[in-house]
Amino acid sequence: MGTQTTVVILAAGKGTRMKSTRPKVLSPLCGKSLLGWVLAQAEALDPDRIVLVIGHGGEAVEAEARALLPDRDLRFVVQEPQLGTGHAVQVAAGELEGSERVVVLYGDMALLRAESLQELVEEQIQAGVGSIAMMTACSLDPTGYGRVLRGAEGGFAAIVEERDCTDEQRLVDEVNTGVYCFDGAALRTDLPQLSSENAQSEYYITDLPGMAVEAGRPVITVDLDLEESLGVNTLSQLAEVRWAMQMRILEEHMDAGVLIEDPASTYIDAGVSIGAGTRILPCTVIRSGVVIGTGCEVGPFSHLRVGTQLAPGAEVGNFTECKNAILGAGTKAKHLSYLGDAEVGAGTNIGAGTIFANYDGQAKHLTRVGDGVFVGSGTTIVAPNEVPDGATTGAGAVLTRDSGMAPGEVWVGVPARKMRPSDGTGAN
Ligand code: UD1
Ligand code: CA
C-alpha cells in the first residue's frame, strides 16, 4: 500500500452499555479480542504506522496491542477527557504529521473485511488530492447511527448524528458505518475547525466529510455490507457479531473439506487448523491453536483446548476434554475422559472414563503414553507418569506418579501394580 499510510483506531470509549469493567475492545470474540480483529484489519493494509487512541482501561489495551503486533510501529495516544470521535482524532494529530493518508477505524467493528478496507483506500487514492472516502450501509433499522444526507444530484452532502436529526432526516436509511480514509494534509487542516455545537456537545469526526464537500473537495462513499458494519455496543450485539464471525470460520473449514455436521452447535475459534476429511460432530468446542490432522473425528460433545494436536485418523468422542494433549495417528479417546498435559503415541486406545491427573494442586505435570497402549476404562494416571509402548492398564487402575511401568506390562488395581500370573485371567 505504499508509504505514508497511518491507521488510527479509536478505542478510548468506555463501552458503558457493555456493563462490564473490562474495556470494550478487549471483549473476547472467537479466540481473539475485538481489538485483535480490528488490528488484523489495520495490519492487512500494511500501514507505516498504527495509532491507537486509548482512554478507559488504556494500559490493558496497550498491552494487548503490543502483544499482538510486537514488530509494528504502534503509537498510543491517551484521550482524557473523551470529547467525541473528532476530538479523539484531534488528540492523535501529533502522530499524523506528514502522513499522506489517514485511515480511521472504530475499535468495535470486528466484522469489517480487510478487502473492504483496501477498496476504501483505493477509492480515496483515485478521488485525488483533498478527498475523503467513507463507508456507508443501508439499514432496515438505522436507529443509533449517523444518517447520510445526499444532495439533489445524489452526491454526498453530510452526515447527521441521530440526536441531531430532524424527524425527516431520521427516516433516511443510509447510515455512516464509521470507517474513513482521509487525505492526510486536508485532515490536518480541517481537524482544528471542528465545532462541538451539537446535541451531545461533542467534537464529531462525522462533520469532516460535510466540511470537505463545502470546500469543494471530493467525498466518495463506498457501500459496505451491513454485516461488516456491525459495531459492538452491548453484550447482545457481541453475541450477534460472534455468531456471524463463527459462521465465517466454519465456512472456511467446510470449504477446505472439513465436515461440520451441525454449524449451529459447533464452536471453533480463529486460528484452528483442521485437515480435510475430518468430521466435527455436534456440540463441540475447539479453541485457538488446536491442530487437527486429516481423517479425524471429533465430537459429539468434545472440548479441545489450547495445545491440543490430533495426528491423522485420531478420534476424540463425547464428554472428552483435551488440553495440551498430543494424540498420535489413529489413537482414540472416545468417551468421558480428561487428557491434560499428555503425549500419546499412535494406535493407542484410551478407555472410557480415563483421567490424566495432571495437577497436584501446585503444578501441572506431563504424562507420556506410548504406541499401541490399551488404557482400561476408568484408569487414573497421576502425573508425571509414563505408560510405555504396548502396555495395558486394567479397568479402574490408579497409576501413582512415576509408576515405573515397562513396555508391554499389564498393571491393575489401586494403587496399580504389575499383574502377576496368579492375579487371574489377565486384564486385557
Ligand atoms: C459513531 C458515529 C456514527 C456512526 C456509528 C457507527 C460519530 C460522532 N458517530 O456513533 O455516525 O453511525 O459510530 O457505529 O462518530 N471513541 C473515542 N473517543 C471518544 C468517543 C468515542 O475513542 O471521545 C471511540 C469509541 O471507543 C468507539 C468509537 O470511537 O470505538 C465510536 O464511538 P461510539 O460512541 O461507539 O460512536 P457511536 O455513537 O456509535
Ligand atoms: Ca458505536
Coordinates of C-alpha atoms and ligand atoms in Angstrom, one line a residue:
M1 CA 0.0 0.0 0.0
G2 CA 3.0 2.3 -0.5
T3 CA 4.3 4.7 2.1
Q4 CA 2.8 7.2 4.5
T5 CA -0.4 5.4 5.4
T6 CA -1.4 5.8 9.0
V7 CA -4.2 3.9 10.6
V8 CA -5.9 5.4 13.6
I9 CA -8.0 3.1 15.8
L10 CA -10.4 4.9 18.2
A11 CA -10.6 2.8 21.3
A12 CA -10.9 5.3 24.2
G13 CA -14.6 5.0 24.8
K14 CA -15.9 3.5 28.0
G15 CA -18.3 1.0 26.4
T16 CA -20.8 1.9 29.1
R17 CA -23.6 -0.2 27.5
M18 CA -21.5 -3.4 27.9
K19 CA -22.0 -3.1 31.7
S20 CA -18.5 -4.5 32.2
T21 CA -15.3 -3.4 34.0
R22 CA -13.3 -4.8 31.1
P23 CA -12.5 -2.3 28.3
K24 CA -15.0 -3.0 25.5
V25 CA -12.3 -3.6 22.9
L26 CA -10.9 -6.4 25.0
S27 CA -14.1 -8.4 24.8
P28 CA -13.5 -11.9 23.6
L29 CA -14.7 -12.9 20.1
C30 CA -13.9 -16.4 18.6
G31 CA -10.5 -16.7 20.1
K32 CA -9.3 -13.1 19.8
S33 CA -10.2 -9.8 21.4
L34 CA -12.4 -7.3 19.5
L35 CA -9.2 -5.3 19.2
G36 CA -7.3 -8.3 17.8
W37 CA -9.8 -8.4 14.9
V38 CA -9.5 -4.7 14.3
L39 CA -5.7 -4.7 14.4
A40 CA -5.7 -7.5 11.9
Q41 CA -7.8 -5.3 9.5
A42 CA -5.3 -2.5 10.0
E43 CA -2.3 -4.8 9.5
A44 CA -3.7 -6.0 6.2
L45 CA -3.2 -2.5 4.8
D46 CA 0.5 -2.8 5.7
P47 CA 0.4 0.8 7.0
D48 CA 3.5 2.7 8.0
R49 CA 2.1 3.4 11.5
I50 CA -0.8 2.4 13.6
V51 CA -2.1 4.8 16.2
L52 CA -4.4 3.7 19.0
V53 CA -6.4 6.3 20.8
I54 CA -6.9 4.9 24.3
G55 CA -8.6 6.1 27.5
H56 CA -10.7 3.8 29.6
G57 CA -8.5 0.7 30.5
G58 CA -5.8 2.2 28.4
E59 CA -2.9 0.2 30.0
A60 CA -4.6 -3.1 29.3
V61 CA -5.5 -2.1 25.8
E62 CA -1.9 -1.0 25.1
A63 CA -0.5 -4.3 26.5
E64 CA -2.8 -6.3 24.3
A65 CA -2.0 -4.4 21.2
R66 CA 1.8 -4.7 21.8
A67 CA 1.5 -8.4 22.4
L68 CA -0.5 -8.9 19.2
L69 CA 1.8 -6.8 16.9
P70 CA 5.2 -6.7 18.5
D71 CA 7.0 -5.7 15.3
R72 CA 4.7 -2.9 14.2
D73 CA 5.3 0.9 14.7
L74 CA 2.5 1.3 17.2
R75 CA 1.7 4.6 18.8
F76 CA -0.6 5.2 21.8
V77 CA -2.3 8.5 22.5
V78 CA -4.3 8.9 25.6
Q79 CA -7.6 10.8 25.2
E80 CA -8.7 12.3 28.5
P81 CA -11.3 13.6 28.8
Q82 CA -13.2 12.0 25.9
L83 CA -15.0 14.7 24.0
G84 CA -16.1 12.7 20.9
T85 CA -14.7 10.9 17.9
G86 CA -13.5 14.1 16.3
H87 CA -11.7 15.0 19.5
A88 CA -10.1 11.6 19.5
V89 CA -8.5 12.2 16.1
Q90 CA -7.5 15.7 17.2
V91 CA -5.5 14.4 20.2
A92 CA -3.8 12.0 17.8
A93 CA -2.8 14.8 15.4
G94 CA 0.8 14.8 16.6
E95 CA 1.2 11.3 15.2
L96 CA -0.3 12.2 11.8
E97 CA 2.3 14.7 10.7
G98 CA 3.5 14.0 7.1
S99 CA 1.1 11.2 6.6
E100 CA -0.2 11.1 3.0
R101 CA -3.4 9.4 4.0
V102 CA -5.1 8.5 7.3
V103 CA -7.5 5.6 7.7
V104 CA -9.7 5.9 10.8
L105 CA -11.4 2.8 12.3
Y106 CA -13.5 2.3 15.3
G107 CA -12.3 -0.3 17.8
D108 CA -15.5 -2.2 17.9
M109 CA -16.1 -3.3 14.3
A110 CA -14.7 -6.8 14.2
L111 CA -16.5 -8.0 11.1
L112 CA -15.1 -5.4 8.7
R113 CA -13.2 -7.4 6.0
A114 CA -9.6 -6.4 5.0
E115 CA -10.7 -6.4 1.3
S116 CA -13.4 -3.8 2.0
L117 CA -10.8 -1.6 3.7
Q118 CA -8.4 -2.0 0.8
E119 CA -11.1 -1.0 -1.6
L120 CA -11.8 2.1 0.5
V121 CA -8.2 3.2 0.4
E122 CA -8.0 2.6 -3.4
E123 CA -11.2 4.8 -3.9
Q124 CA -9.6 7.6 -1.8
I125 CA -6.4 7.5 -3.8
Q126 CA -8.4 7.6 -7.1
A127 CA -10.5 10.5 -5.8
G128 CA -7.3 12.5 -5.5
V129 CA -6.0 15.5 -3.6
G130 CA -8.0 16.6 -0.6
S131 CA -10.5 13.7 -0.8
I132 CA -12.3 11.6 1.7
A133 CA -13.6 8.1 1.1
M134 CA -16.0 6.7 3.7
M135 CA -18.2 3.6 4.0
T136 CA -21.9 3.7 4.3
A137 CA -24.5 1.0 4.5
C138 CA -28.3 0.7 4.1
S139 CA -30.0 -0.5 7.2
L140 CA -33.5 -1.7 7.8
D141 CA -33.2 -0.2 11.3
P142 CA -30.9 2.8 11.2
T143 CA -31.5 3.6 14.9
G144 CA -28.4 4.9 16.6
Y145 CA -26.4 5.5 13.5
G146 CA -25.5 8.8 11.8
R147 CA -27.6 9.3 8.7
V148 CA -26.1 10.1 5.3
L149 CA -27.7 13.1 3.6
R150 CA -27.4 13.5 -0.2
G151 CA -27.9 16.5 -2.5
A152 CA -30.3 16.8 -5.4
E153 CA -27.9 15.0 -7.8
G154 CA -27.4 12.2 -5.3
G155 CA -23.9 13.3 -4.3
F156 CA -22.8 13.1 -0.7
A157 CA -23.8 16.2 1.4
A158 CA -23.3 15.5 5.1
I159 CA -23.6 13.1 8.0
V160 CA -26.1 14.0 10.7
E161 CA -25.9 12.2 14.0
E162 CA -29.2 10.7 15.1
R163 CA -29.6 13.0 18.0
D164 CA -29.2 16.0 15.7
C165 CA -31.6 14.7 13.1
T166 CA -34.9 16.3 12.1
D167 CA -37.8 13.9 12.0
E168 CA -37.5 13.8 8.2
Q169 CA -33.7 13.1 8.4
R170 CA -34.3 10.3 10.8
L171 CA -36.2 8.4 8.1
V172 CA -33.1 8.1 6.0
D173 CA -31.9 4.5 5.9
E174 CA -28.4 5.1 4.6
V175 CA -26.0 5.1 7.6
N176 CA -22.5 6.0 8.4
T177 CA -20.5 2.9 9.3
G178 CA -17.6 4.7 10.9
V179 CA -14.7 3.8 8.5
Y180 CA -12.9 6.6 6.7
C181 CA -9.9 7.2 4.6
F182 CA -8.7 10.9 4.6
D183 CA -6.2 12.8 2.6
G184 CA -3.7 13.5 5.3
A185 CA -2.9 17.1 4.5
A186 CA -6.6 18.1 4.3
L187 CA -7.4 16.2 7.5
R188 CA -4.7 18.2 9.3
T189 CA -6.2 21.5 8.1
D190 CA -9.8 20.5 8.9
L191 CA -9.3 18.9 12.3
P192 CA -8.9 22.2 14.3
Q193 CA -12.1 23.6 12.7
L194 CA -14.4 21.1 14.3
S195 CA -17.1 22.5 16.5
S196 CA -19.0 21.0 19.3
E197 CA -22.2 22.8 18.7
N198 CA -24.5 19.7 18.6
A199 CA -26.9 17.8 20.7
Q200 CA -24.1 16.0 22.6
S201 CA -21.7 18.9 22.8
E202 CA -19.0 16.6 21.3
Y203 CA -16.5 17.0 18.5
Y204 CA -17.7 14.7 15.8
I205 CA -15.4 13.1 13.2
T206 CA -18.6 12.8 11.2
D207 CA -18.6 16.6 10.5
L208 CA -15.3 16.3 8.4
P209 CA -16.9 14.9 5.2
G210 CA -19.5 17.7 5.2
M211 CA -16.8 20.3 5.6
A212 CA -14.9 18.8 2.7
V213 CA -18.0 19.0 0.4
E214 CA -18.5 22.6 1.4
A215 CA -14.9 23.4 0.5
G216 CA -15.4 21.7 -2.9
R217 CA -13.3 18.7 -2.2
P218 CA -14.4 15.1 -3.3
V219 CA -16.1 12.8 -0.8
I220 CA -16.7 9.3 -2.1
T221 CA -19.0 6.8 -0.4
V222 CA -18.3 3.1 -0.7
D223 CA -21.1 0.6 0.0
L224 CA -20.4 -1.7 2.9
D225 CA -22.3 -4.9 3.5
L226 CA -24.4 -4.4 6.6
E227 CA -23.0 -7.4 8.4
E228 CA -19.5 -5.9 8.1
S229 CA -20.6 -2.7 9.6
L230 CA -22.0 -4.1 12.8
G231 CA -20.4 -2.4 15.8
V232 CA -20.4 -3.9 19.3
N233 CA -22.0 -1.6 21.9
T234 CA -23.9 -4.2 24.0
L235 CA -23.4 -7.8 25.0
S236 CA -26.3 -8.9 22.8
Q237 CA -24.5 -7.2 19.8
L238 CA -21.4 -9.0 20.9
A239 CA -23.3 -12.3 20.6
E240 CA -24.7 -11.3 17.2
V241 CA -21.3 -10.4 15.9
R242 CA -19.8 -13.6 17.4
W243 CA -22.4 -15.7 15.5
A244 CA -21.6 -14.0 12.2
M245 CA -17.8 -14.4 12.8
Q246 CA -18.3 -18.1 13.8
M247 CA -20.1 -18.8 10.6
R248 CA -17.2 -17.3 8.6
I249 CA -14.8 -19.5 10.4
L250 CA -16.9 -22.7 10.0
E251 CA -17.4 -21.9 6.3
E252 CA -13.7 -21.6 5.7
H253 CA -13.2 -25.1 7.2
M254 CA -16.1 -26.6 5.2
D255 CA -14.7 -25.1 2.0
A256 CA -11.4 -26.8 2.9
G257 CA -13.2 -30.2 3.1
V258 CA -14.0 -30.5 6.8
L259 CA -17.4 -32.0 7.5
I260 CA -19.2 -29.9 10.2
E261 CA -22.4 -31.7 10.8
D262 CA -24.2 -29.0 12.7
P263 CA -22.7 -25.5 12.4
A264 CA -25.3 -24.1 14.9
S265 CA -23.8 -26.1 17.8
T266 CA -20.1 -26.0 16.8
Y267 CA -17.7 -23.5 18.3
I268 CA -14.4 -23.2 16.6
D269 CA -12.1 -20.3 17.3
A270 CA -10.0 -18.4 14.8
G271 CA -6.5 -20.0 14.5
V272 CA -7.5 -23.6 14.4
S273 CA -6.1 -25.9 11.7
I274 CA -8.2 -28.9 10.6
G275 CA -7.2 -31.4 7.9
A276 CA -9.5 -32.4 5.0
G277 CA -11.8 -35.3 5.6
T278 CA -12.1 -34.7 9.3
R279 CA -15.6 -34.9 10.8
I280 CA -16.6 -32.5 13.5
L281 CA -19.8 -33.7 15.2
P282 CA -22.3 -31.5 17.1
C283 CA -21.8 -29.6 20.4
T284 CA -18.1 -29.4 20.1
V285 CA -15.8 -26.6 21.3
I286 CA -12.4 -26.1 19.7
R287 CA -10.1 -23.3 21.0
S288 CA -7.4 -21.3 19.2
G289 CA -4.2 -23.0 18.4
V290 CA -5.6 -26.5 18.2
V291 CA -4.2 -28.6 15.3
I292 CA -6.3 -31.5 13.9
G293 CA -5.0 -33.7 11.1
T294 CA -6.8 -35.3 8.2
G295 CA -9.4 -38.0 8.7
C296 CA -10.0 -37.4 12.4
E297 CA -13.3 -37.5 14.2
V298 CA -14.1 -35.0 17.0
G299 CA -17.4 -35.0 19.0
P300 CA -20.2 -35.0 19.6
F301 CA -19.7 -33.1 22.9
S302 CA -15.9 -32.7 22.8
H303 CA -13.8 -29.9 24.2
L304 CA -10.4 -29.3 22.6
R305 CA -8.4 -26.7 24.4
V306 CA -5.1 -24.9 23.9
G307 CA -2.1 -27.1 22.9
T308 CA -4.2 -30.0 21.6
Q309 CA -2.9 -31.7 18.5
L310 CA -4.5 -34.7 16.8
A311 CA -2.5 -36.7 14.3
P312 CA -4.3 -38.1 11.2
G313 CA -7.1 -40.5 12.0
A314 CA -7.2 -39.8 15.7
E315 CA -10.7 -39.7 17.3
V316 CA -12.0 -37.8 20.4
G317 CA -15.5 -38.5 21.4
N318 CA -18.3 -37.5 23.7
F319 CA -17.5 -35.7 27.0
T320 CA -13.8 -35.8 26.4
E321 CA -11.7 -32.8 27.1
C322 CA -8.2 -32.4 25.8
K323 CA -5.7 -29.7 27.0
N324 CA -2.1 -29.5 25.9
A325 CA -2.6 -33.1 24.6
I326 CA -0.9 -34.6 21.6
L327 CA -2.6 -37.7 20.2
G328 CA -0.8 -39.9 17.7
A329 CA -2.2 -41.3 14.5
G330 CA -5.3 -43.5 14.9
T331 CA -5.4 -43.0 18.7
K332 CA -8.8 -43.0 20.2
A333 CA -10.3 -41.4 23.3
K334 CA -14.0 -41.8 22.7
H335 CA -15.8 -41.4 26.0
L336 CA -15.9 -39.4 29.2
S337 CA -12.2 -38.6 29.6
Y338 CA -9.8 -35.8 30.6
L339 CA -6.5 -35.7 28.8
G340 CA -4.4 -32.9 30.2
D341 CA -0.7 -32.4 29.5
A342 CA -0.3 -35.6 27.6
E343 CA 1.7 -37.0 24.8
V344 CA 0.1 -40.1 23.5
G345 CA 1.6 -42.3 20.7
A346 CA -0.1 -43.9 17.7
G347 CA -2.7 -46.6 17.7
T348 CA -3.5 -46.3 21.4
N349 CA -6.9 -46.8 23.0
I350 CA -7.9 -44.6 25.9
G351 CA -10.8 -46.3 27.6
A352 CA -14.0 -44.6 28.8
G353 CA -13.6 -42.5 31.9
T354 CA -9.8 -42.2 31.8
I355 CA -8.4 -39.3 33.8
F356 CA -4.9 -37.9 33.3
A357 CA -4.5 -36.3 36.8
N358 CA -2.0 -33.6 35.7
Y359 CA -2.4 -31.1 38.5
D360 CA -1.1 -31.8 42.0
G361 CA -2.6 -28.6 43.5
Q362 CA 0.6 -26.6 42.8
A363 CA 1.9 -27.5 39.3
K364 CA 0.9 -29.3 36.1
H365 CA 2.8 -32.4 35.1
L366 CA 3.2 -34.4 31.9
T367 CA 2.1 -37.9 31.1
R368 CA 3.6 -39.9 28.2
V369 CA 1.7 -42.8 26.8
G370 CA 3.4 -44.9 24.1
D371 CA 2.2 -46.6 20.9
G372 CA -0.3 -49.4 20.9
V373 CA -1.2 -48.9 24.6
F374 CA -4.5 -50.1 26.0
V375 CA -5.7 -47.9 28.8
G376 CA -8.6 -49.7 30.6
S377 CA -11.9 -48.0 31.4
G378 CA -11.8 -45.8 34.4
T379 CA -8.0 -45.6 34.7
T380 CA -6.5 -42.7 36.6
I381 CA -2.9 -41.8 35.7
V382 CA -1.3 -39.5 38.2
A383 CA 1.3 -37.3 36.5
P384 CA 4.2 -37.2 36.0
N385 CA 4.0 -40.7 34.5
E386 CA 4.8 -42.9 31.6
V387 CA 2.8 -45.7 30.2
P388 CA 5.2 -47.2 27.6
D389 CA 4.6 -48.9 24.3
G390 CA 2.3 -51.9 24.3
A391 CA 1.4 -51.6 28.0
T392 CA -2.1 -52.3 29.4
T393 CA -3.9 -51.0 32.4
G394 CA -6.9 -52.8 33.9
A395 CA -10.3 -51.2 34.4
G396 CA -10.2 -48.8 37.3
A397 CA -6.4 -48.9 37.8
V398 CA -4.9 -46.0 39.6
L399 CA -1.3 -45.4 38.4
T400 CA 0.5 -43.4 41.1
R401 CA 3.1 -40.8 39.9
D402 CA 6.2 -42.1 38.2
S403 CA 4.8 -45.6 38.3
G404 CA 7.8 -47.2 36.5
M405 CA 5.9 -49.4 34.0
A406 CA 7.9 -51.2 31.4
P407 CA 6.9 -51.8 27.8
G408 CA 4.3 -54.5 27.3
E409 CA 3.4 -54.8 31.0
V410 CA -0.1 -55.1 32.4
W411 CA -0.9 -53.1 35.6
V412 CA -4.0 -53.4 37.6
G413 CA -5.6 -52.3 40.9
V414 CA -5.4 -49.5 43.3
P415 CA -2.7 -48.4 43.6
A416 CA -1.9 -50.2 40.3
R417 CA 0.8 -52.9 40.3
K418 CA 2.3 -55.1 37.7
M419 CA 0.0 -58.1 37.3
R420 CA 1.3 -61.4 38.3
P421 CA 0.2 -64.6 36.6
S422 CA -1.7 -65.6 39.8
D423 CA -3.8 -62.4 39.5
G424 CA -6.2 -64.2 37.3
T425 CA -7.4 -64.2 33.8
G426 CA -5.5 -61.1 32.7
A427 CA -6.6 -57.5 32.4
N428 CA -6.6 -57.3 28.7
Ligands
UD1_1 C1 -20.5 6.6 15.6 C2 -20.7 7.7 14.6 C3 -22.0 7.4 13.8 C4 -21.9 6.0 13.2 C5 -21.6 5.0 14.3 C6 -21.3 3.7 13.6 C7 -19.7 9.7 15.4 C8 -19.9 11.1 16.0 N1 -20.8 9.0 15.2 O1 -21.5 6.7 16.6 O2 -22.2 8.4 12.8 O3 -23.1 5.8 12.5 O4 -20.5 5.3 15.0 O5 -21.2 2.6 14.6 O6 -18.5 9.4 15.2 N2 -14.4 7.0 20.9 C9 -13.2 7.5 21.4 N3 -13.3 8.7 22.0 C10 -14.4 9.4 22.1 C11 -15.6 8.9 21.6 C12 -15.6 7.7 21.0 O7 -12.2 6.9 21.3 O8 -14.3 10.5 22.7 C13 -14.3 5.7 20.2 C14 -15.2 4.6 20.9 O9 -14.4 3.9 21.8 C15 -15.6 3.7 19.7 C16 -15.7 4.7 18.6 O10 -14.9 5.8 18.9 O11 -14.7 2.7 19.4 C17 -17.1 5.1 18.2 O12 -17.7 5.7 19.3 P1 -19.2 5.4 19.7 O13 -19.5 6.2 20.9 O14 -19.5 4.0 19.7 O15 -20.0 6.1 18.5 P2 -21.5 6.0 18.0 O16 -22.4 6.7 18.9 O17 -21.8 4.5 17.9
CA2 CA -20.5 2.5 18.3

